[in-house]
Amino acid sequence: MSAARTPIRNPAGEDATGKGRVFKAELDRRRFVQAGAAAGLTLGFTPHVLARLNTAGTSSAADAAKSFAPAAYIRIDASGTTLIVHRSEMGQGARTSCAMLLAEELELPWEEIRIEQADGDPKYGNQNTDGSTTVRLNWQPLREAGAAARTMLVAAAAQGWDVAAGECRAEAGRVLHAGSGRSATYGELAAVAATLDVPEKPMLKDKKDHKILGTPRALVDVPDIVRGQAVYGIDVVRPGMLYASIERCPTIKGTLGSLDPEAALAVPGVKKVLPLEGAAQPFNLNAGVAVVAENTFAALKGRKALQIEWKTGEGLESSGAFRDKLQQLVDGDGKPFRSEGDFAAAKAAAARTLSASFHGPHLVHAPMEPLAATAVVTDEGCEIWAPCQDPMTARQRVAAALELDLAQVTVHVTLLGGGFGRKSKPDFILEAAKIAQQMKGTPIKLTWTREDEVRHGFYRAQNAQKLEATLDESGRLTGWRQHTAFPTILSTFMPGATDPSGFELGMGLTNLPYRIPSIQLESSGIASDVRIGWLRSVCNTFHAHAVNCFVDEIAEAAGKDPVQWRLEMLGEPRKLEFSDRDKPYGLDTGRLSAVIRRCAEVSRWGEKTLAEGVQRGFASHFSFLTYVAATLDASLDEEGKVKVHEVDLVVDCGTVVNPDTVRAQMEGAVVFALSMAFFGEITVENGAVQQSNFHDYPMLRIDQMPRVNVEILDSDAPPSGVGEPGVPPIAPALVNAIAKLTGKRVYDLPLTRAGLA
Amino acid sequence: MAIRMKVNGEERVFDIDPDTPLLWALRDTLGLTGTKYGCGMNRCGACTVHVDGRARRSCILPISRLEGREIVTIEGLSPDGGHPVQKAWEKINVPQCGYCQPGQIMSASALLAETPQPSDEQIDGALQVNICRCGTYQRIRLAVHEAAAELAGETDGEAR
Ligand code: FES
Ligand code: FES
């Protein structure tokens, strides 16, 4: 499968030395036909598509409603066809998948596609690349955009040749008339096509006619990546640019006590030292002092020379005490959010009860590319280049912070060297803009160090859960109580918010899928002194963990095989729709049972003879509307550390756009989850994060990589999430294997706490 | 005091702070942004380049120690992306976000230069320093074997 060459250009269009880096020419090798077509065809939302996007209720979609202008996903002119991708690429394949959706319906040969990355603009609808939604939200609109363009090009050709449109067809970037053998390129037809009405309901291709969708495609940026020519946010170069680094207050609400910039200013190459004030939600800026210099190293050296005293605040969060508070909360009564049957009665009547408390720490994202943004402020406004997941929110925040009109702020999206939720927060972009505002006319590239990224994150929340199960004489589960406590992500948007929100509880808890006579689910909130954010799979990680580990314990108590137990407790297929997160398709327990059954089959659960010293764990989870089941084989080495050998993972994510991306995301999810389970822990002392870099926040490395086998179930259901759903089942499958290896259950992550990693 | 070295075959003179790590000299002074920053402390391998043919972490190498040395970065590994490791990376479709991959490729190509047919253990040993947060390790192993096979094929071809 050859990939098309579609570079994200260095915004300068030239190299750092200004000598004109030549990016490889686009792949469009089609013969250029000058047809005198001055006007081109651009195509975006048809009105019914817009209506559907508006019901998504996001801020960007709401903006789109206000300023309806056809969002351009496709531009065709005499030089050919350009596909405009409005979602951010962070390795999850968004650029490739969006292009596949457009190219399929537009009948473009894959090898020749040309892609342009969209700036942040309401005309594209929802650009917030999070929640594993790119394919799910764009499956219909992008295919319809492609189909509408194809229909119009065919009509334009038919009109020009004076034949019926039904006699013409689009193929490989041309329209053909079989009867006469005539043909024309899209470029030649663009001008006429642009004068035609956009069809209300363009005919989409039949699945059996798909040439691109459902076939494995390499990511479009791979050729640039392997040549070192892909441009990430940290690589942006602008003429006359200066480089900035910021020393930040270790606590979020702290302020600058004193600053002596002299030694920093004496460092050769340092141009300026600028104090930056902190800002509360929704800006979420730490107070800081920026050092602006001629290059990154001078900025870093100057930063080290700063003499600063911070007023950090007293009595702020510390991890140990925070853990105790969380435990106290889950030991008591919480706010009920799902109640069925009568748990108290079940408990009173129980022959046996089980109870366990689970703990998980704060976690940070650590994308390989730390945060970086380039900004220039002129009399006209502010122009930004950044690796951002959510360019519209960035635009809005910058406009608000700099007191500019939205129209005066431009946000160009570069490639992201990983995101995992961190780059949905525009704090780093705001910082660059605020420095640039004080140095008008000079482009400023702000680069975060790894230490900055680890210490000034938006963390996956530290959490605790208490679970209780009641069993009757025969070992049958009669009641399930689960109390979850964590600081809510809402606190990042609204000061004072403490209670977990419905969407957080909906991630792996509200939709507990088993048929249990009495179910009682409760939550408690707590205020944190660090910023809480989205991290790949969000609350699903800890909810899926506790549920799957506890299920193993219950099955064991009942003397049942845990896979069999799950299938029995799921029973006949039902559709659950407890949470907004489950909409629009609901949780189909039949599909969950199917991935569980298939995973047991491919891994030969209970049948395969495992190597001496190896044990196997199982877990399954529904998240982002996708179903995943996994087995994991592990052993202990001489030092008692866990080694993971093999993972078999089965996924049902509905209709598949790019199977190779699904596989890659599942493989990557296993690694992400194992890093979390083995080592992931951010601790806080008086509000300040204690870790700083990969030596104290380690990652899984290649020598710890298990073999990962992925099977994708065939499905005609609408496409669902892919980037995140692979993560949640892995840690519980591991902990369930460890229980068999050691005879002891682990309730606290990471495993380093128990000396297992 | 200017420092001279060869970068991707070209003679270069650096007239900057001699403490500057090679990483930032490459990126900011020469505009060779293919070499990435990930940790700045020899822990992630994103900044891997070849110094006199061996894989080195450019983030901890001050240019003052590199007078007269030969540096190769991802941009100079091959004229057109045709190095067997680059080709294997494309064929296996290794990258996700791709940010770590220049470092992975520089480590892998240095390994193959010394050990043309590495075992999985040798691959793990040589690439252990290179973190991939996206988790492409399984494909990296495959791609290194793929590149090794191509190199072996080339050698056979020449021998014949
Ligand atoms: S940046 Fe050099 S090893 Fe991480
Ligand atoms: S591909 Fe993203 S860090 Fe390796």
PDB file of C-alpha atoms in Angstrom, chain A residues 116-306:
ATOM      1  CA  GLU A 116      -3.972  20.185   3.379  1.00  0.00           C
ATOM      2  CA  GLN A 117      -4.328  20.640   7.137  1.00  0.00           C
ATOM      3  CA  ALA A 118      -7.162  22.993   8.060  1.00  0.00           C
ATOM      4  CA  ASP A 119      -6.641  25.962  10.342  1.00  0.00           C
ATOM      5  CA  GLY A 120      -8.959  26.331  13.310  1.00  0.00           C
ATOM      6  CA  ASP A 121     -12.206  27.589  11.786  1.00  0.00           C
ATOM      7  CA  PRO A 122     -15.874  27.148  12.743  1.00  0.00           C
ATOM      8  CA  LYS A 123     -16.701  26.381   9.122  1.00  0.00           C
ATOM      9  CA  TYR A 124     -15.278  22.890   9.590  1.00  0.00           C
ATOM     10  CA  GLY A 125     -17.594  21.995  12.450  1.00  0.00           C
ATOM     11  CA  ASN A 126     -16.142  20.156  15.424  1.00  0.00           C
ATOM     12  CA  GLN A 127     -12.348  20.081  15.202  1.00  0.00           C
ATOM     13  CA  ASN A 128     -11.742  19.051  18.795  1.00  0.00           C
ATOM     14  CA  THR A 129      -9.781  15.887  18.187  1.00  0.00           C
ATOM     15  CA  ASP A 130     -10.601  13.977  21.358  1.00  0.00           C
ATOM     16  CA  GLY A 131     -12.878  11.245  22.641  1.00  0.00           C
ATOM     17  CA  SER A 132     -11.950   8.873  19.801  1.00  0.00           C
ATOM     18  CA  THR A 133     -14.485  10.656  17.623  1.00  0.00           C
ATOM     19  CA  THR A 134     -12.780  11.555  14.341  1.00  0.00           C
ATOM     20  CA  VAL A 135     -14.109   8.667  12.273  1.00  0.00           C
ATOM     21  CA  ARG A 136     -17.329   8.359  14.276  1.00  0.00           C
ATOM     22  CA  LEU A 137     -18.333  12.001  13.753  1.00  0.00           C
ATOM     23  CA  ASN A 138     -17.027  12.297  10.204  1.00  0.00           C
ATOM     24  CA  TRP A 139     -17.991   8.962   8.715  1.00  0.00           C
ATOM     25  CA  GLN A 140     -21.175  10.415   7.280  1.00  0.00           C
ATOM     26  CA  PRO A 141     -20.313  14.092   6.599  1.00  0.00           C
ATOM     27  CA  LEU A 142     -17.015  13.435   4.828  1.00  0.00           C
ATOM     28  CA  ARG A 143     -18.442  10.679   2.655  1.00  0.00           C
ATOM     29  CA  GLU A 144     -21.362  12.948   1.811  1.00  0.00           C
ATOM     30  CA  ALA A 145     -18.999  15.783   0.930  1.00  0.00           C
ATOM     31  CA  GLY A 146     -17.080  13.451  -1.380  1.00  0.00           C
ATOM     32  CA  ALA A 147     -20.248  12.068  -2.925  1.00  0.00           C
ATOM     33  CA  ALA A 148     -21.683  15.535  -3.466  1.00  0.00           C
ATOM     34  CA  ALA A 149     -18.536  16.666  -5.245  1.00  0.00           C
ATOM     35  CA  ARG A 150     -18.526  13.529  -7.400  1.00  0.00           C
ATOM     36  CA  THR A 151     -22.175  14.034  -8.317  1.00  0.00           C
ATOM     37  CA  MET A 152     -21.521  17.631  -9.305  1.00  0.00           C
ATOM     38  CA  LEU A 153     -18.453  16.751 -11.378  1.00  0.00           C
ATOM     39  CA  VAL A 154     -20.406  14.072 -13.214  1.00  0.00           C
ATOM     40  CA  ALA A 155     -23.245  16.531 -13.842  1.00  0.00           C
ATOM     41  CA  ALA A 156     -20.769  19.123 -15.111  1.00  0.00           C
ATOM     42  CA  ALA A 157     -19.279  16.638 -17.565  1.00  0.00           C
ATOM     43  CA  ALA A 158     -22.686  15.473 -18.745  1.00  0.00           C
ATOM     44  CA  GLN A 159     -23.719  19.077 -19.290  1.00  0.00           C
ATOM     45  CA  GLY A 160     -20.594  19.815 -21.312  1.00  0.00           C
ATOM     46  CA  TRP A 161     -20.950  16.700 -23.455  1.00  0.00           C
ATOM     47  CA  ASP A 162     -24.700  17.070 -23.696  1.00  0.00           C
ATOM     48  CA  VAL A 163     -25.362  13.534 -22.511  1.00  0.00           C
ATOM     49  CA  ALA A 164     -27.366  12.136 -19.598  1.00  0.00           C
ATOM     50  CA  ALA A 165     -25.534  12.163 -16.261  1.00  0.00           C
ATOM     51  CA  GLY A 166     -26.526   8.510 -15.853  1.00  0.00           C
ATOM     52  CA  GLU A 167     -24.321   7.618 -18.817  1.00  0.00           C
ATOM     53  CA  CYS A 168     -21.223   9.072 -17.129  1.00  0.00           C
ATOM     54  CA  ARG A 169     -19.224   7.817 -14.212  1.00  0.00           C
ATOM     55  CA  ALA A 170     -16.362   9.027 -12.058  1.00  0.00           C
ATOM     56  CA  GLU A 171     -13.226   6.959 -11.884  1.00  0.00           C
ATOM     57  CA  ALA A 172      -9.682   7.656 -10.729  1.00  0.00           C
ATOM     58  CA  GLY A 173     -10.007  11.430 -10.727  1.00  0.00           C
ATOM     59  CA  ARG A 174     -11.802  11.689 -14.072  1.00  0.00           C
ATOM     60  CA  VAL A 175     -15.321  11.566 -15.390  1.00  0.00           C
ATOM     61  CA  LEU A 176     -15.834   9.135 -18.247  1.00  0.00           C
ATOM     62  CA  HIS A 177     -18.550   8.729 -20.858  1.00  0.00           C
ATOM     63  CA  ALA A 178     -18.504   5.124 -21.939  1.00  0.00           C
ATOM     64  CA  GLY A 179     -20.601   5.612 -25.075  1.00  0.00           C
ATOM     65  CA  SER A 180     -18.297   8.163 -26.711  1.00  0.00           C
ATOM     66  CA  GLY A 181     -15.057   7.335 -24.912  1.00  0.00           C
ATOM     67  CA  ARG A 182     -14.781  10.936 -23.816  1.00  0.00           C
ATOM     68  CA  SER A 183     -13.212  11.795 -20.486  1.00  0.00           C
ATOM     69  CA  ALA A 184     -12.239  14.867 -18.482  1.00  0.00           C
ATOM     70  CA  THR A 185     -10.223  15.390 -15.337  1.00  0.00           C
ATOM     71  CA  TYR A 186     -11.808  16.831 -12.214  1.00  0.00           C
ATOM     72  CA  GLY A 187      -9.593  19.869 -12.669  1.00  0.00           C
ATOM     73  CA  GLU A 188     -11.059  20.489 -16.102  1.00  0.00           C
ATOM     74  CA  LEU A 189     -14.588  20.141 -14.768  1.00  0.00           C
ATOM     75  CA  ALA A 190     -14.170  22.165 -11.585  1.00  0.00           C
ATOM     76  CA  ALA A 191     -15.231  25.545 -12.903  1.00  0.00           C
ATOM     77  CA  VAL A 192     -18.508  24.296 -14.311  1.00  0.00           C
ATOM     78  CA  ALA A 193     -19.178  22.023 -11.346  1.00  0.00           C
ATOM     79  CA  ALA A 194     -18.835  25.018  -9.049  1.00  0.00           C
ATOM     80  CA  THR A 195     -21.853  26.656 -10.708  1.00  0.00           C
ATOM     81  CA  LEU A 196     -24.147  23.704  -9.961  1.00  0.00           C
ATOM     82  CA  ASP A 197     -26.330  23.187  -6.911  1.00  0.00           C
ATOM     83  CA  VAL A 198     -24.965  21.052  -4.121  1.00  0.00           C
ATOM     84  CA  PRO A 199     -27.149  17.924  -4.049  1.00  0.00           C
ATOM     85  CA  GLU A 200     -29.336  17.585  -0.967  1.00  0.00           C
ATOM     86  CA  LYS A 201     -28.827  13.876  -0.485  1.00  0.00           C
ATOM     87  CA  PRO A 202     -25.926  12.621  -2.575  1.00  0.00           C
ATOM     88  CA  MET A 203     -25.882   8.885  -3.259  1.00  0.00           C
ATOM     89  CA  LEU A 204     -23.231   7.149  -1.220  1.00  0.00           C
ATOM     90  CA  LYS A 205     -21.360   4.188  -2.613  1.00  0.00           C
ATOM     91  CA  ASP A 206     -22.301   0.682  -1.627  1.00  0.00           C
ATOM     92  CA  LYS A 207     -19.938  -0.967   0.838  1.00  0.00           C
ATOM     93  CA  LYS A 208     -19.203  -3.705  -1.694  1.00  0.00           C
ATOM     94  CA  ASP A 209     -17.886  -1.091  -4.125  1.00  0.00           C
ATOM     95  CA  HIS A 210     -15.423   0.404  -1.658  1.00  0.00           C
ATOM     96  CA  LYS A 211     -11.870   0.447  -2.962  1.00  0.00           C
ATOM     97  CA  ILE A 212     -10.232   2.407  -0.140  1.00  0.00           C
ATOM     98  CA  LEU A 213     -12.442   2.125   2.937  1.00  0.00           C
ATOM     99  CA  GLY A 214     -11.801  -1.064   4.850  1.00  0.00           C
ATOM    100  CA  THR A 215      -8.390  -1.617   3.255  1.00  0.00           C
ATOM    101  CA  PRO A 216      -5.127  -1.238   5.204  1.00  0.00           C
ATOM    102  CA  ARG A 217      -3.379   2.026   4.372  1.00  0.00           C
ATOM    103  CA  ALA A 218      -0.099   3.369   5.662  1.00  0.00           C
ATOM    104  CA  LEU A 219      -0.426   6.738   7.358  1.00  0.00           C
ATOM    105  CA  VAL A 220       0.024   9.507   4.814  1.00  0.00           C
ATOM    106  CA  ASP A 221       2.832  11.166   6.767  1.00  0.00           C
ATOM    107  CA  VAL A 222       5.092   8.111   7.011  1.00  0.00           C
ATOM    108  CA  PRO A 223       7.373   9.034   4.076  1.00  0.00           C
ATOM    109  CA  ASP A 224       8.080  12.438   5.645  1.00  0.00           C
ATOM    110  CA  ILE A 225       8.498  10.953   9.103  1.00  0.00           C
ATOM    111  CA  VAL A 226      11.164   8.451   8.082  1.00  0.00           C
ATOM    112  CA  ARG A 227      13.100  11.192   6.275  1.00  0.00           C
ATOM    113  CA  GLY A 228      12.998  13.557   9.249  1.00  0.00           C
ATOM    114  CA  GLN A 229      10.929  16.024   7.266  1.00  0.00           C
ATOM    115  CA  ALA A 230       7.610  15.878   9.087  1.00  0.00           C
ATOM    116  CA  VAL A 231       6.939  19.199  10.799  1.00  0.00           C
ATOM    117  CA  TYR A 232       5.723  19.082  14.397  1.00  0.00           C
ATOM    118  CA  GLY A 233       4.918  22.093  16.539  1.00  0.00           C
ATOM    119  CA  ILE A 234       8.396  22.097  18.031  1.00  0.00           C
ATOM    120  CA  ASP A 235       9.909  22.275  14.520  1.00  0.00           C
ATOM    121  CA  VAL A 236       8.206  25.462  13.394  1.00  0.00           C
ATOM    122  CA  VAL A 237      10.526  28.164  12.114  1.00  0.00           C
ATOM    123  CA  ARG A 238       9.537  31.726  11.272  1.00  0.00           C
ATOM    124  CA  PRO A 239      11.759  34.438   9.859  1.00  0.00           C
ATOM    125  CA  GLY A 240      13.320  36.496  12.657  1.00  0.00           C
ATOM    126  CA  MET A 241      12.005  34.136  15.300  1.00  0.00           C
ATOM    127  CA  LEU A 242      13.208  34.132  18.915  1.00  0.00           C
ATOM    128  CA  TYR A 243      13.074  31.200  21.319  1.00  0.00           C
ATOM    129  CA  ALA A 244      11.426  31.166  24.725  1.00  0.00           C
ATOM    130  CA  SER A 245      11.435  28.997  27.813  1.00  0.00           C
ATOM    131  CA  ILE A 246       9.375  29.589  30.951  1.00  0.00           C
ATOM    132  CA  GLU A 247      10.194  28.928  34.582  1.00  0.00           C
ATOM    133  CA  ARG A 248       6.806  28.366  36.212  1.00  0.00           C
ATOM    134  CA  CYS A 249       5.535  28.503  39.757  1.00  0.00           C
ATOM    135  CA  PRO A 250       5.384  24.913  41.044  1.00  0.00           C
ATOM    136  CA  THR A 251       1.798  25.353  42.253  1.00  0.00           C
ATOM    137  CA  ILE A 252      -1.172  26.396  40.177  1.00  0.00           C
ATOM    138  CA  LYS A 253      -2.382  29.307  42.260  1.00  0.00           C
ATOM    139  CA  GLY A 254       1.030  30.502  43.405  1.00  0.00           C
ATOM    140  CA  THR A 255       2.411  33.918  42.542  1.00  0.00           C
ATOM    141  CA  LEU A 256       5.756  35.543  41.943  1.00  0.00           C
ATOM    142  CA  GLY A 257       7.426  36.721  45.165  1.00  0.00           C
ATOM    143  CA  SER A 258      10.629  38.227  43.842  1.00  0.00           C
ATOM    144  CA  LEU A 259      12.600  38.145  40.620  1.00  0.00           C
ATOM    145  CA  ASP A 260      16.175  39.121  39.863  1.00  0.00           C
ATOM    146  CA  PRO A 261      16.721  38.807  36.117  1.00  0.00           C
ATOM    147  CA  GLU A 262      20.297  40.197  36.008  1.00  0.00           C
ATOM    148  CA  ALA A 263      22.226  36.912  35.788  1.00  0.00           C
ATOM    149  CA  ALA A 264      19.814  35.595  33.175  1.00  0.00           C
ATOM    150  CA  LEU A 265      20.123  38.726  31.079  1.00  0.00           C
ATOM    151  CA  ALA A 266      23.901  38.380  31.223  1.00  0.00           C
ATOM    152  CA  VAL A 267      23.774  35.000  29.453  1.00  0.00           C
ATOM    153  CA  PRO A 268      24.899  35.516  25.843  1.00  0.00           C
ATOM    154  CA  GLY A 269      21.950  35.356  23.482  1.00  0.00           C
ATOM    155  CA  VAL A 270      19.308  36.193  26.091  1.00  0.00           C
ATOM    156  CA  LYS A 271      17.158  39.080  24.907  1.00  0.00           C
ATOM    157  CA  LYS A 272      14.435  39.509  27.475  1.00  0.00           C
ATOM    158  CA  VAL A 273      13.058  38.297  30.777  1.00  0.00           C
ATOM    159  CA  LEU A 274       9.289  38.649  31.096  1.00  0.00           C
ATOM    160  CA  PRO A 275       7.179  37.855  34.155  1.00  0.00           C
ATOM    161  CA  LEU A 276       3.858  36.232  33.216  1.00  0.00           C
ATOM    162  CA  GLU A 277       0.862  36.312  35.505  1.00  0.00           C
ATOM    163  CA  GLY A 278      -1.128  33.208  36.252  1.00  0.00           C
ATOM    164  CA  ALA A 279      -4.763  32.964  35.216  1.00  0.00           C
ATOM    165  CA  ALA A 280      -7.592  30.885  36.663  1.00  0.00           C
ATOM    166  CA  GLN A 281     -10.021  28.616  34.809  1.00  0.00           C
ATOM    167  CA  PRO A 282     -10.721  28.369  31.961  1.00  0.00           C
ATOM    168  CA  PHE A 283      -7.266  29.771  31.044  1.00  0.00           C
ATOM    169  CA  ASN A 284      -5.391  27.638  33.564  1.00  0.00           C
ATOM    170  CA  LEU A 285      -2.048  29.406  33.455  1.00  0.00           C
ATOM    171  CA  ASN A 286       0.656  29.072  36.058  1.00  0.00           C
ATOM    172  CA  ALA A 287       2.519  32.212  37.005  1.00  0.00           C
ATOM    173  CA  GLY A 288       5.888  32.147  35.281  1.00  0.00           C
ATOM    174  CA  VAL A 289       8.927  34.016  34.096  1.00  0.00           C
ATOM    175  CA  ALA A 290       9.770  33.749  30.414  1.00  0.00           C
ATOM    176  CA  VAL A 291      13.291  33.984  29.073  1.00  0.00           C
ATOM    177  CA  VAL A 292      13.463  34.949  25.417  1.00  0.00           C
ATOM    178  CA  ALA A 293      16.710  34.299  23.562  1.00  0.00           C
ATOM    179  CA  GLU A 294      18.351  33.764  20.207  1.00  0.00           C
ATOM    180  CA  ASN A 295      18.149  30.005  20.460  1.00  0.00           C
ATOM    181  CA  THR A 296      16.663  27.318  22.678  1.00  0.00           C
ATOM    182  CA  PHE A 297      19.862  26.588  24.567  1.00  0.00           C
ATOM    183  CA  ALA A 298      20.444  30.236  25.467  1.00  0.00           C
ATOM    184  CA  ALA A 299      16.851  30.461  26.695  1.00  0.00           C
ATOM    185  CA  LEU A 300      17.363  27.380  28.875  1.00  0.00           C
ATOM    186  CA  LYS A 301      20.685  28.633  30.203  1.00  0.00           C
ATOM    187  CA  GLY A 302      19.176  32.012  30.966  1.00  0.00           C
ATOM    188  CA  ARG A 303      16.279  30.335  32.688  1.00  0.00           C
ATOM    189  CA  LYS A 304      18.635  28.452  34.994  1.00  0.00           C
ATOM    190  CA  ALA A 305      20.263  31.733  35.945  1.00  0.00           C
ATOM    191  CA  LEU A 306      17.001  33.378  37.044  1.00  0.00           C
TER     192      LEU A 306
END
